[in-house]
C-alpha positions as CSV (number, residue, x, y, z in Angstrom):
1,M,-69.2,-40.9,-78.8
2,S,-67.3,-39.5,-81.8
3,A,-67.5,-38.8,-85.4
4,P,-65.1,-37.9,-88.2
5,A,-64.6,-34.2,-88.8
6,D,-66.3,-34.3,-92.2
7,Q,-69.4,-36.0,-90.7
8,Q,-69.7,-33.9,-87.6
9,P,-73.4,-34.0,-86.7
10,V,-73.4,-30.8,-84.6
11,L,-72.3,-27.7,-86.5
12,G,-70.6,-25.0,-84.6
13,Q,-70.0,-24.8,-80.8
14,R,-69.5,-22.2,-78.1
15,S,-66.2,-21.8,-76.5
16,D,-67.5,-22.5,-73.0
17,I,-68.3,-26.1,-73.7
18,P,-65.7,-28.9,-73.6
19,A,-65.5,-30.5,-77.0
20,P,-66.4,-34.2,-77.3
21,R,-63.2,-35.8,-78.5
22,A,-62.5,-38.7,-80.8
23,R,-61.9,-42.0,-79.1
24,T,-58.4,-42.3,-77.6
25,P,-56.7,-44.7,-75.2
26,S,-58.1,-43.8,-71.8
27,P,-55.9,-43.4,-68.7
28,V,-59.2,-43.5,-66.7
29,K,-59.3,-47.3,-67.3
30,K,-55.9,-47.7,-65.7
31,V,-57.2,-46.0,-62.6
32,Q,-60.1,-48.4,-62.3
33,E,-57.9,-51.4,-62.9
34,E,-55.4,-50.6,-60.1
35,A,-55.8,-52.4,-56.8
36,S,-57.2,-50.0,-54.3
37,G,-56.6,-51.5,-50.9
38,P,-57.4,-49.7,-47.6
39,L,-56.8,-46.0,-47.5
40,P,-54.1,-44.8,-45.0
41,A,-54.8,-42.3,-42.4
42,R,-54.3,-38.7,-43.5
43,D,-51.3,-36.8,-42.2
44,F,-52.8,-33.4,-41.3
45,D,-49.4,-31.7,-41.0
46,I,-49.2,-30.3,-44.5
47,D,-45.7,-29.2,-45.8
48,P,-45.5,-28.1,-49.4
49,A,-42.3,-30.2,-49.7
50,T,-44.4,-33.4,-49.3
51,V,-47.3,-32.4,-51.6
52,E,-47.3,-33.9,-55.0
53,V,-48.5,-31.8,-58.0
54,V,-49.8,-32.7,-61.4
55,Y,-49.5,-29.6,-63.6
56,A,-51.2,-29.6,-67.0
57,E,-50.3,-26.6,-69.2
58,D,-49.7,-26.7,-73.0
59,E,-47.4,-23.6,-73.1
60,E,-43.9,-24.4,-71.8
61,V,-43.0,-20.9,-70.9
62,F,-46.0,-20.7,-68.5
63,R,-45.1,-24.1,-67.0
64,E,-41.5,-22.9,-66.3
65,T,-42.7,-19.7,-64.8
66,A,-45.3,-21.4,-62.6
67,I,-42.9,-24.1,-61.4
68,R,-40.4,-21.4,-60.3
69,E,-43.2,-19.9,-58.2
70,L,-44.1,-23.3,-56.7
71,L,-40.5,-23.9,-55.7
72,K,-40.4,-20.5,-53.9
73,V,-43.2,-21.5,-51.5
74,G,-41.7,-24.9,-50.7
75,F,-42.8,-27.4,-53.3
76,V,-40.1,-29.8,-54.5
77,R,-39.2,-30.2,-58.1
78,N,-39.3,-34.0,-58.1
79,N,-42.9,-33.9,-56.8
80,I,-44.1,-31.7,-59.7
81,H,-45.3,-33.8,-62.7
82,E,-45.7,-31.9,-65.9
83,A,-48.3,-32.5,-68.6
84,A,-49.1,-30.8,-71.9
85,N,-52.8,-31.5,-71.8
86,G,-55.6,-33.1,-69.7
87,I,-55.0,-36.6,-71.1
88,E,-51.4,-36.5,-69.9
89,G,-52.5,-35.1,-66.6
90,L,-54.9,-38.1,-66.2
91,H,-52.0,-40.5,-66.9
92,H,-50.0,-38.9,-64.0
93,L,-53.1,-39.0,-61.8
94,A,-53.5,-42.7,-62.5
95,R,-49.9,-43.5,-61.8
96,L,-49.9,-41.5,-58.5
97,Q,-52.8,-43.6,-57.2
98,T,-50.3,-46.3,-56.3
99,E,-47.1,-44.3,-56.1
100,G,-46.0,-41.4,-53.8
101,N,-47.3,-40.8,-50.3
102,P,-51.0,-41.3,-50.0
103,T,-51.0,-39.8,-46.5
104,K,-50.3,-36.3,-48.1
105,P,-52.4,-34.2,-50.4
106,L,-52.3,-34.6,-54.2
107,V,-52.8,-31.4,-56.2
108,V,-53.9,-31.1,-59.9
109,I,-53.4,-27.8,-61.6
110,L,-55.2,-27.4,-64.9
111,D,-55.0,-24.7,-67.6
112,V,-58.5,-24.0,-69.0
113,R,-57.5,-24.1,-72.7
114,M,-55.4,-27.0,-73.8
115,P,-55.4,-29.2,-77.0
116,G,-56.6,-32.8,-76.9
117,M,-58.4,-32.4,-73.6
118,D,-59.0,-29.1,-72.0
119,G,-59.1,-28.3,-68.3
120,R,-62.8,-28.3,-68.0
121,E,-63.2,-31.8,-69.3
122,C,-60.2,-33.1,-67.4
123,A,-61.6,-31.8,-64.1
124,L,-65.0,-33.3,-65.0
125,Q,-63.4,-36.7,-65.6
126,I,-61.5,-36.5,-62.3
127,Q,-64.6,-35.6,-60.3
128,E,-66.7,-38.3,-62.0
129,L,-64.0,-40.8,-60.8
130,V,-64.2,-39.3,-57.3
131,K,-68.0,-39.6,-57.4
132,K,-67.7,-43.3,-58.4
133,K,-65.1,-43.8,-55.6
134,A,-62.7,-45.1,-58.2
135,L,-59.7,-43.0,-56.9
136,R,-57.5,-44.0,-54.0
137,R,-56.2,-40.5,-53.8
138,E,-58.7,-37.7,-54.3
139,P,-57.0,-34.6,-55.7
140,F,-57.4,-31.0,-54.9
141,V,-58.1,-29.5,-58.4
142,I,-57.1,-26.0,-59.3
143,C,-57.8,-24.0,-62.4
144,I,-55.5,-21.4,-63.8
145,S,-57.1,-18.8,-66.1
146,S,-55.7,-15.8,-67.9
147,I,-59.0,-14.0,-67.5
148,H,-58.8,-14.0,-63.7
149,R,-56.9,-11.4,-61.7
150,Q,-57.3,-12.8,-58.2
151,V,-57.7,-16.1,-56.4
152,T,-61.4,-17.1,-56.7
153,V,-63.0,-19.8,-54.6
154,D,-66.7,-19.7,-55.6
155,E,-66.0,-19.4,-59.3
156,G,-69.0,-21.5,-60.2
157,K,-68.0,-22.5,-63.7
158,G,-66.2,-25.8,-63.4
159,N,-65.1,-28.7,-61.2
160,F,-62.3,-26.8,-59.6
161,Q,-61.9,-26.1,-55.9
162,I,-60.2,-22.8,-56.6
163,V,-59.2,-20.6,-59.6
164,L,-55.7,-19.0,-59.9
165,P,-54.9,-16.1,-62.2
166,K,-52.4,-16.8,-64.9
167,P,-49.5,-16.1,-64.4
168,F,-49.6,-16.5,-60.6
169,G,-47.2,-15.5,-57.9
170,T,-46.2,-16.5,-54.3
171,T,-48.9,-14.4,-52.7
172,F,-51.6,-16.2,-54.6
173,L,-50.0,-19.6,-53.8
174,M,-50.1,-18.9,-50.1
175,Q,-53.9,-18.4,-50.4
176,V,-54.1,-21.7,-52.2
177,L,-52.1,-23.5,-49.5
178,D,-54.6,-22.1,-46.9
179,A,-57.5,-23.4,-48.9
180,L,-55.8,-26.8,-49.4
181,R,-55.3,-27.1,-45.6
182,K,-59.0,-26.4,-45.0
183,W,-60.0,-28.9,-47.6
184,W,-57.6,-31.6,-46.5
185,T,-58.1,-31.3,-42.8
186,M,-61.8,-30.2,-42.5
187,G,-63.4,-31.1,-45.8
188,H,-64.1,-27.4,-46.7
189,G,-64.6,-27.0,-50.4
190,R,-67.0,-26.2,-53.2
191,H,-70.0,-28.3,-54.1
192,L,-68.9,-29.3,-57.6
193,P,-71.2,-29.5,-60.7
194,A,-70.1,-33.1,-61.6
195,W,-72.4,-34.3,-58.8
196,K,-75.4,-33.0,-60.6
197,E,-77.7,-35.4,-62.3
198,F,-78.0,-35.5,-66.0
199,S,-80.4,-37.8,-67.9
200,P,-82.8,-37.1,-70.8
201,A,-85.7,-37.9,-68.5
202,Q,-84.7,-35.0,-66.2
203,I,-84.7,-32.3,-68.9
204,D,-87.2,-29.5,-69.4
205,L,-87.6,-28.5,-73.0
206,I,-89.0,-25.6,-74.9
207,A,-89.5,-25.9,-78.7
208,A,-89.6,-22.4,-80.2
209,D,-90.4,-21.9,-83.9
210,D,-93.0,-20.0,-85.9
211,E,-93.6,-23.1,-88.0
212,P,-95.8,-25.7,-86.2
213,I,-94.3,-28.6,-88.2
214,C,-90.8,-27.5,-87.2
215,R,-91.7,-27.3,-83.5
216,L,-93.3,-30.8,-83.7
217,S,-90.4,-32.5,-85.5
218,S,-87.7,-31.1,-83.3
219,S,-89.4,-31.8,-80.0
220,T,-90.4,-35.3,-81.1
221,A,-86.8,-36.1,-82.0
222,F,-85.8,-35.3,-78.4
223,V,-88.7,-37.2,-76.9
224,Q,-87.6,-40.2,-78.9
225,V,-84.2,-40.2,-77.1
226,G,-85.7,-40.0,-73.6
227,V,-87.0,-36.5,-72.9
228,S,-90.5,-36.7,-71.3
229,Q,-93.3,-35.5,-73.4
230,D,-94.8,-33.9,-70.3
231,A,-91.6,-31.8,-69.9
232,V,-92.1,-30.2,-73.4
233,N,-93.6,-26.8,-74.0
234,E,-94.0,-25.0,-77.4
235,A,-93.6,-21.3,-78.3
236,C,-95.0,-20.1,-81.5
237,D,-93.6,-16.6,-81.4
238,Q,-90.9,-14.6,-79.5
239,D,-93.3,-13.3,-76.8
240,D,-94.4,-16.9,-76.1
241,L,-90.7,-17.9,-75.8
242,L,-89.8,-15.2,-73.4
243,E,-92.9,-15.9,-71.3
244,L,-92.0,-19.6,-71.0
245,V,-88.4,-18.8,-70.1
246,Q,-89.6,-16.5,-67.4
247,E,-91.9,-19.2,-66.0
248,A,-89.1,-21.7,-66.2
249,Q,-87.0,-19.6,-63.7
250,G,-89.5,-20.7,-61.0
251,G,-89.2,-24.4,-61.9
252,D,-86.8,-27.0,-60.7
253,A,-83.3,-25.6,-61.0
254,T,-81.7,-29.1,-60.6
255,R,-83.1,-30.0,-64.1
256,P,-81.4,-28.8,-67.3
257,L,-83.5,-26.5,-69.5
258,I,-83.1,-26.9,-73.2
259,I,-84.5,-24.5,-75.8
260,L,-84.8,-25.7,-79.4
261,L,-84.8,-22.5,-81.3
262,G,-85.5,-22.3,-85.0
263,T,-85.5,-18.5,-85.5
264,E,-82.1,-16.8,-85.4
265,S,-83.4,-13.3,-84.4
266,W,-85.1,-14.7,-81.3
267,A,-81.8,-15.9,-79.9
268,F,-80.4,-12.4,-79.6
269,T,-83.5,-11.2,-77.7
270,L,-83.4,-14.3,-75.5
271,R,-79.8,-13.6,-74.5
272,Q,-80.6,-9.9,-73.8
273,T,-83.5,-11.0,-71.6
274,M,-81.4,-13.4,-69.6
275,E,-78.6,-10.8,-69.1
276,K,-81.1,-8.3,-67.7
277,M,-82.3,-10.7,-65.0
278,T,-81.0,-10.3,-61.5
279,P,-79.1,-13.3,-60.0
280,E,-82.3,-14.0,-57.9
281,Q,-84.4,-14.0,-61.0
282,R,-81.9,-15.9,-63.2
283,R,-82.1,-19.4,-61.6
284,R,-81.9,-21.4,-64.8
285,D,-79.8,-20.6,-67.8
286,P,-81.0,-22.5,-70.9
287,F,-78.9,-24.6,-73.2
288,V,-79.9,-23.2,-76.6
289,V,-79.9,-25.4,-79.7
290,C,-80.3,-24.0,-83.2
291,T,-82.8,-26.1,-85.2
292,S,-83.0,-23.7,-88.1
293,V,-82.7,-25.1,-91.6
294,D,-80.0,-22.5,-92.0
295,S,-78.0,-23.7,-89.0
296,Q,-74.8,-24.2,-90.9
297,R,-74.7,-20.5,-92.0
298,I,-75.7,-19.4,-88.5
299,S,-72.9,-21.5,-86.9
300,N,-70.4,-19.6,-89.0
301,S,-71.8,-16.1,-88.3
302,P,-71.5,-13.8,-85.2
303,S,-74.8,-15.4,-84.0
304,V,-72.8,-18.5,-83.0
305,E,-72.4,-17.1,-79.5
306,H,-76.1,-17.0,-79.0
307,F,-76.4,-20.8,-79.3
308,H,-74.7,-23.7,-77.5
309,A,-75.2,-26.3,-80.3
310,F,-76.4,-26.6,-83.9
311,L,-78.4,-29.4,-85.5
312,P,-78.0,-29.9,-89.2
313,S,-81.1,-29.2,-91.3
314,H,-81.9,-32.9,-91.8
315,F,-81.0,-34.3,-88.4
316,K,-81.3,-37.9,-87.2
317,P,-81.4,-39.5,-83.8
318,K,-77.5,-39.8,-83.7
319,H,-77.4,-36.0,-84.1
320,V,-79.8,-35.5,-81.2
321,E,-77.7,-37.9,-79.0
322,W,-74.6,-35.9,-79.9
323,C,-76.4,-32.7,-79.0
324,L,-77.3,-34.2,-75.6
325,E,-73.7,-35.1,-75.0
326,L,-72.8,-31.4,-75.6
327,C,-75.5,-30.5,-73.1
328,R,-74.2,-33.0,-70.6
329,L,-70.7,-31.6,-70.8
330,W,-72.1,-28.1,-70.4
331,W,-74.4,-29.0,-67.5
332,L,-71.7,-30.9,-65.5
333,T,-69.0,-28.3,-65.9
334,R,-70.9,-25.1,-64.9
335,G,-72.5,-23.7,-61.8
336,D,-72.4,-25.4,-58.4
337,G,-73.2,-28.9,-57.5
338,P,-76.0,-30.1,-55.2
339,A,-75.7,-29.7,-51.5
340,P,-74.3,-32.9,-49.8
341,K,-76.8,-35.4,-48.6
342,D,-77.7,-35.7,-44.9
343,D,-76.1,-38.8,-43.5
344,N,-79.2,-39.2,-41.3
345,D,-81.5,-39.7,-44.4
346,D,-83.7,-42.7,-43.9
347,D,-83.3,-45.9,-46.0
348,S,-86.1,-45.0,-48.3
349,D,-84.4,-41.8,-49.3
350,S,-81.2,-43.7,-49.9
351,E,-82.9,-46.3,-52.1
352,Q,-84.6,-43.6,-54.1
353,S,-81.2,-41.8,-54.5
354,E,-79.6,-45.0,-55.8
355,A,-82.4,-45.6,-58.2
356,S,-82.1,-42.1,-59.6
357,E,-78.2,-42.1,-59.8
358,P,-77.2,-41.2,-63.3
359,S,-75.5,-43.9,-65.3
360,A,-71.8,-43.9,-65.7
361,P,-70.6,-41.8,-68.7
362,S,-70.4,-43.7,-72.0
363,E,-67.0,-45.2,-72.9
364,G,-66.7,-42.7,-75.7
365,S,-67.1,-39.7,-73.4
366,N,-64.4,-41.0,-71.0
367,E,-61.9,-41.8,-73.7
């Protein structure tokens, strides 16, 4: 799904959401076209000298510094494959499905912010391939972030097994190797958000506006693209909105919560209310969409950080679909994933799971 810049249907966007990109040749297709064949047995004797690394970082000085640190702990230069962004990283990942040593681990290191495809979206695409069992070699995905100062395992904001500070040193890499061994030999790792379900039918929605016709038009537009009418609530003032948000915290946390908000000032109070909640109280963060007729001005003001997406004043179904794509990227790249299913579940549970399995991402979102 894409649109020319001068016809962008969603105005403004928060920095913590991967940007939907224009259509480009997809290395993902190559992965799916490669012959898979039976998987070889894993070699549990992990030596950094035999581990292959895909390292995606757009700043050359950081790549050079990081590679020196990787060599210090035993990685081999010929096994480190550099990329300037997530798309190039996926090309290397596709090639290494049939090259290299599949009995040894494959590590992917991703910078968070890169042009073309950032680390969040690249990690999401990798995990969606893993979920569809399209990869012969499942990688151990690592995030590097300048805002972190220590190795973080339960980071909870992306499809990464672990987060490294940027720049990182040998002490941090030794912790990574320990986590890699546990993941490779015993399957210990995070439950990743890419495994969560996302479909319009599984969304809860609050339409908040002091104008009844605005509440009706915005909620109807989302119902027309698949949101259940039974999952829609309306708030006619700020107090109603905050009450509905509080009630939603006791609802199903596996369902995304979208707020269609037409009044700019309510967004600030909503954000303050969410920030004051304890972790036990704050079970569901909402995806907040600006539906104000003044959305273009708001998206270029400091209030932009109170919203996740902006609909133009006269929006159409294609704009709503684009907004849902932003929500999908947000939902599948934050928090933790669902707990793994019990292998002893009966057949009826299995059939129900298959029936509710989310459809594969659209070609536009994977390219």
